[in-house]
Amino acid sequence: SAVISQKPSRDICQRGTSLTIQCQVDSQVTMMFWYRQQPGQSLTLIATANQGSEATYESGFVIDKFPISRPNLTFSTLTVSNMSPEDSSIYLCSVSGPDAGTNEQYFGPGTRLTVT
Amino acid sequence: AQSVTQPDIHITVSEGASLELRCNYSYGATPYLFWYVQSPGQGLQLLLKYFSGDTLVQGIKGFEAEFKRSQSSFNLRKPSVHWSDAAEYFCAVAPPFGNEKLTFGTGTRLTIIP
């Protein structure tokens, strides 16, 4: 399976500021995904990031709040903009498996964000 | 739209005892099914997956799961748990065709007692 890294691993930020999270994969992948996991909750998909096109956002998530870049097949960034304490969560990126037809995904270690 | 239910929020098991974590799904056809594990402070690791064929699938770390179409279930089992199995377990479902998103259940937290 792909090896996925995320930076930063954790951060504490002040409200009103923005944080950009990086996701790096050790091989080229077709699809990359960004999830949010609020404290004690399950995973909620924020958006799907495909190289060369705009990210596709899920209901309840908008580009102005969570802009995403996907400049190539091994890298993506998620920015959490104008943060509030409600944005305190773990943010995880994942990538599609070798056969995108199976919808299998591999996850990075996550970025733990605390907004004060 | 697909959905996943994990009825047990928290399960406590003695070390060495058997384990079964429940997962029920809702979808019009047979979906793709997955179990992931999340250890404290970690990302998610894929334990096993079901696409088609044999309804009993083997995964990593001694886990297995059985797909039962009649019950719309995909329960995770392990014959003898180890203290290192303490974690959060998530069942996930996706439509049986490509480039579709995963839908996760709410998770089951597993505690192991000595």
CSV table of C-alpha atoms in Angstrom, one decimal:
chain,number,residue,atom,x,y,z
A,1,SER,CA,0.0,0.0,0.0
A,2,ALA,CA,1.0,3.6,-0.4
A,3,VAL,CA,2.9,5.5,2.3
A,4,ILE,CA,1.3,8.7,3.1
A,5,SER,CA,2.7,11.5,5.3
A,6,GLN,CA,1.0,14.7,6.6
A,7,LYS,CA,2.4,17.9,7.8
A,8,PRO,CA,2.0,19.2,10.4
A,9,SER,CA,1.1,16.3,12.7
A,10,ARG,CA,-0.5,18.7,15.1
A,11,ASP,CA,-1.0,22.4,15.6
A,12,ILE,CA,-2.6,24.9,17.9
A,13,CYS,CA,-3.9,28.0,16.1
A,14,GLN,CA,-5.8,31.1,17.1
A,15,ARG,CA,-9.2,31.8,15.8
A,16,GLY,CA,-9.4,33.9,12.7
A,17,THR,CA,-6.2,32.5,11.3
A,18,SER,CA,-5.6,29.9,8.5
A,19,LEU,CA,-3.7,26.6,8.5
A,20,THR,CA,-2.5,24.7,5.4
A,21,ILE,CA,-2.1,20.9,5.8
A,22,GLN,CA,0.1,19.0,3.4
A,23,CYS,CA,-0.4,15.4,2.2
A,24,GLN,CA,2.4,13.6,0.4
A,25,VAL,CA,2.2,10.1,-1.1
A,26,ASP,CA,5.2,8.0,-2.1
A,27,SER,CA,3.6,6.9,-5.4
A,28,GLN,CA,1.3,8.5,-8.0
A,29,VAL,CA,-2.4,8.1,-7.2
A,30,THR,CA,-5.5,9.0,-9.1
A,31,MET,CA,-7.7,10.2,-6.3
A,32,MET,CA,-7.0,11.9,-3.0
A,33,PHE,CA,-9.5,12.7,-0.3
A,34,TRP,CA,-9.7,14.9,2.7
A,35,TYR,CA,-11.7,14.0,5.8
A,36,ARG,CA,-12.6,15.6,9.1
A,37,GLN,CA,-12.9,13.7,12.3
A,38,GLN,CA,-14.3,15.8,15.1
A,39,PRO,CA,-13.6,14.7,18.7
A,40,GLY,CA,-15.1,11.4,19.4
A,41,GLN,CA,-16.8,11.2,16.0
A,42,SER,CA,-16.5,9.3,12.8
A,43,LEU,CA,-15.0,10.5,9.6
A,44,THR,CA,-16.8,13.0,7.4
A,45,LEU,CA,-15.6,13.5,3.8
A,46,ILE,CA,-14.8,17.1,3.1
A,47,ALA,CA,-13.8,16.8,-0.6
A,48,THR,CA,-12.2,14.7,-3.3
A,49,ALA,CA,-9.2,16.2,-5.0
A,50,ASN,CA,-8.3,15.1,-8.5
A,51,GLN,CA,-5.2,16.4,-10.3
A,52,GLY,CA,-5.9,18.9,-13.0
A,53,SER,CA,-9.4,19.8,-11.9
A,54,GLU,CA,-11.3,21.5,-9.1
A,55,ALA,CA,-11.9,19.6,-6.0
A,56,THR,CA,-15.4,18.2,-5.5
A,57,TYR,CA,-16.9,19.3,-2.1
A,58,GLU,CA,-19.4,17.4,-0.1
A,59,SER,CA,-22.6,19.0,1.2
A,60,GLY,CA,-21.8,21.3,4.1
A,61,PHE,CA,-18.3,22.1,2.9
A,62,VAL,CA,-17.3,25.0,0.7
A,63,ILE,CA,-14.2,26.0,-1.2
A,64,ASP,CA,-13.9,29.4,0.6
A,65,LYS,CA,-13.6,27.7,3.9
A,66,PHE,CA,-11.6,24.6,2.8
A,67,PRO,CA,-9.6,25.5,-0.3
A,68,ILE,CA,-7.7,22.5,-1.7
A,69,SER,CA,-4.9,22.2,-4.2
A,70,ARG,CA,-3.7,19.1,-6.1
A,71,PRO,CA,-0.7,20.2,-8.2
A,72,ASN,CA,0.4,16.7,-9.1
A,73,LEU,CA,-0.3,13.0,-8.6
A,74,THR,CA,1.6,12.7,-5.3
A,75,PHE,CA,0.7,15.9,-3.4
A,76,SER,CA,-2.3,17.8,-2.1
A,77,THR,CA,-3.0,20.6,0.4
A,78,LEU,CA,-6.0,21.5,2.5
A,79,THR,CA,-6.4,24.9,4.0
A,80,VAL,CA,-8.7,25.5,6.9
A,81,SER,CA,-9.5,29.2,6.6
A,82,ASN,CA,-10.7,31.8,9.2
A,83,MET,CA,-10.7,29.2,11.9
A,84,SER,CA,-13.0,29.0,14.8
A,85,PRO,CA,-13.0,26.6,17.8
A,86,GLU,CA,-15.5,24.4,15.9
A,87,ASP,CA,-12.8,23.6,13.4
A,88,SER,CA,-10.8,21.7,16.1
A,89,SER,CA,-10.6,18.2,14.6
A,90,ILE,CA,-8.3,15.7,13.2
A,91,TYR,CA,-7.9,16.2,9.4
A,92,LEU,CA,-7.0,13.1,7.4
A,93,CYS,CA,-6.0,12.7,3.8
A,94,SER,CA,-6.5,9.4,2.0
A,95,VAL,CA,-5.6,8.1,-1.4
A,96,SER,CA,-7.2,5.6,-3.7
A,97,GLY,CA,-5.8,2.1,-3.8
A,98,PRO,CA,-4.0,0.7,-6.9
A,99,ASP,CA,-7.4,-0.2,-8.4
A,100,ALA,CA,-9.6,2.8,-8.2
A,101,GLY,CA,-12.5,0.6,-9.2
A,102,THR,CA,-12.6,-1.0,-5.7
A,103,ASN,CA,-12.9,2.3,-3.8
A,104,GLU,CA,-10.2,1.1,-1.4
A,105,GLN,CA,-8.5,3.9,0.4
A,106,TYR,CA,-5.3,4.3,2.4
A,107,PHE,CA,-5.0,6.9,5.1
A,108,GLY,CA,-2.4,9.3,6.3
A,109,PRO,CA,-1.6,9.7,10.1
A,110,GLY,CA,-3.8,12.8,10.4
A,111,THR,CA,-3.3,16.4,11.5
A,112,ARG,CA,-4.6,17.2,14.9
A,113,LEU,CA,-5.8,20.8,14.9
A,114,THR,CA,-6.8,22.8,18.0
A,115,VAL,CA,-8.3,26.2,17.6
A,116,THR,CA,-8.2,28.5,20.6
B,1,ALA,CA,-27.5,6.6,-0.7
B,2,GLN,CA,-25.6,4.1,1.3
B,3,SER,CA,-25.4,4.1,5.1
B,4,VAL,CA,-23.6,2.1,7.8
B,5,THR,CA,-24.7,1.3,11.3
B,6,GLN,CA,-22.4,0.1,14.1
B,7,PRO,CA,-24.7,-0.6,17.0
B,8,ASP,CA,-22.1,-0.9,19.7
B,9,ILE,CA,-20.4,2.3,20.7
B,10,HIS,CA,-18.1,0.7,23.2
B,11,ILE,CA,-17.2,-2.9,23.9
B,12,THR,CA,-15.0,-4.3,26.6
B,13,VAL,CA,-13.4,-7.7,26.2
B,14,SER,CA,-10.9,-9.7,28.3
B,15,GLU,CA,-7.5,-10.4,26.8
B,16,GLY,CA,-7.6,-13.8,25.1
B,17,ALA,CA,-11.4,-13.8,24.7
B,18,SER,CA,-13.1,-13.8,21.3
B,19,LEU,CA,-14.5,-10.7,19.7
B,20,GLU,CA,-17.3,-9.8,17.4
B,21,LEU,CA,-18.0,-6.2,16.2
B,22,ARG,CA,-21.2,-5.7,14.4
B,23,CYS,CA,-21.8,-3.7,11.2
B,24,ASN,CA,-25.0,-3.4,9.2
B,25,TYR,CA,-25.3,-1.5,6.0
B,26,SER,CA,-28.1,-0.2,3.8
B,27,TYR,CA,-27.7,-0.2,0.1
B,28,GLY,CA,-29.8,-1.4,-2.8
B,29,ALA,CA,-27.2,-3.9,-4.1
B,30,THR,CA,-24.2,-5.6,-2.6
B,31,PRO,CA,-21.7,-2.8,-1.8
B,32,TYR,CA,-18.0,-2.9,-1.3
B,33,LEU,CA,-17.3,-3.3,2.5
B,34,PHE,CA,-14.3,-2.4,4.6
B,35,TRP,CA,-13.1,-2.5,8.2
B,36,TYR,CA,-10.6,0.0,9.4
B,37,VAL,CA,-8.8,0.3,12.8
B,38,GLN,CA,-7.6,3.5,14.4
B,39,SER,CA,-5.2,3.3,17.3
B,40,PRO,CA,-5.0,6.2,19.6
B,41,GLY,CA,-3.5,9.2,17.9
B,42,GLN,CA,-3.1,7.4,14.6
B,43,GLY,CA,-4.6,7.4,11.2
B,44,LEU,CA,-6.8,4.6,9.9
B,45,GLN,CA,-5.4,1.2,8.8
B,46,LEU,CA,-7.3,-1.1,6.5
B,47,LEU,CA,-8.0,-4.4,8.2
B,48,LEU,CA,-9.9,-6.2,5.4
B,49,LYS,CA,-12.2,-5.7,2.6
B,50,TYR,CA,-15.0,-7.5,0.7
B,51,PHE,CA,-15.8,-7.0,-3.0
B,52,SER,CA,-17.3,-10.3,-4.1
B,53,GLY,CA,-16.8,-14.0,-3.9
B,54,ASP,CA,-16.1,-15.9,-0.7
B,55,THR,CA,-18.2,-14.3,2.0
B,56,LEU,CA,-15.6,-15.0,4.7
B,57,VAL,CA,-12.6,-12.7,4.3
B,58,GLN,CA,-9.3,-12.8,6.1
B,59,GLY,CA,-7.5,-9.7,7.1
B,60,ILE,CA,-4.4,-8.6,8.9
B,61,LYS,CA,-3.7,-9.0,12.6
B,62,GLY,CA,-5.8,-12.2,12.8
B,63,PHE,CA,-9.1,-10.5,12.0
B,64,GLU,CA,-11.8,-11.9,9.7
B,65,ALA,CA,-15.2,-10.8,8.7
B,66,GLU,CA,-18.2,-12.5,7.2
B,67,PHE,CA,-20.6,-10.9,4.7
B,68,LYS,CA,-24.2,-12.0,5.1
B,69,ARG,CA,-26.4,-10.7,2.4
B,70,SER,CA,-29.6,-11.8,4.1
B,71,GLN,CA,-28.8,-9.8,7.2
B,72,SER,CA,-27.0,-6.9,5.4
B,73,SER,CA,-24.2,-7.4,7.8
B,74,PHE,CA,-20.4,-7.5,7.7
B,75,ASN,CA,-19.3,-8.4,11.2
B,76,LEU,CA,-15.7,-8.4,12.3
B,77,ARG,CA,-14.3,-11.2,14.4
B,78,LYS,CA,-11.2,-12.3,16.1
B,79,PRO,CA,-10.9,-15.6,18.0
B,80,SER,CA,-8.5,-14.3,20.7
B,81,VAL,CA,-7.8,-10.6,21.3
B,82,HIS,CA,-4.5,-9.1,22.5
B,83,TRP,CA,-4.1,-5.9,24.5
B,84,SER,CA,-2.7,-4.2,21.4
B,85,ASP,CA,-6.1,-4.6,19.7
B,86,ALA,CA,-7.5,-1.8,21.9
B,87,ALA,CA,-8.5,0.8,19.4
B,88,GLU,CA,-11.4,2.3,17.5
B,89,TYR,CA,-12.9,0.2,14.7
B,90,PHE,CA,-14.8,1.6,11.7
B,91,CYS,CA,-16.9,-0.2,9.2
B,92,ALA,CA,-17.2,1.5,5.8
B,93,VAL,CA,-19.2,0.9,2.7
B,94,ALA,CA,-19.0,2.1,-0.9
B,95,PRO,CA,-21.0,1.5,-4.1
B,96,PRO,CA,-19.9,-1.6,-6.1
B,97,PHE,CA,-18.4,0.5,-8.9
B,98,GLY,CA,-15.3,2.7,-9.0
B,99,ASN,CA,-14.4,6.2,-8.1
B,100,GLU,CA,-17.0,6.5,-5.4
B,101,LYS,CA,-16.6,7.7,-1.8
B,102,LEU,CA,-16.6,5.7,1.4
B,103,THR,CA,-19.3,6.1,4.0
B,104,PHE,CA,-18.2,5.3,7.5
B,105,GLY,CA,-20.0,4.0,10.5
B,106,THR,CA,-19.8,5.8,13.8
B,107,GLY,CA,-17.2,3.4,15.1
B,108,THR,CA,-16.8,1.0,18.0
B,109,ARG,CA,-14.3,1.6,20.7
B,110,LEU,CA,-12.7,-1.6,21.9
B,111,THR,CA,-11.2,-1.8,25.4
B,112,ILE,CA,-9.2,-4.8,26.5
B,113,ILE,CA,-9.0,-5.8,30.1
B,114,PRO,CA,-6.3,-8.1,31.5
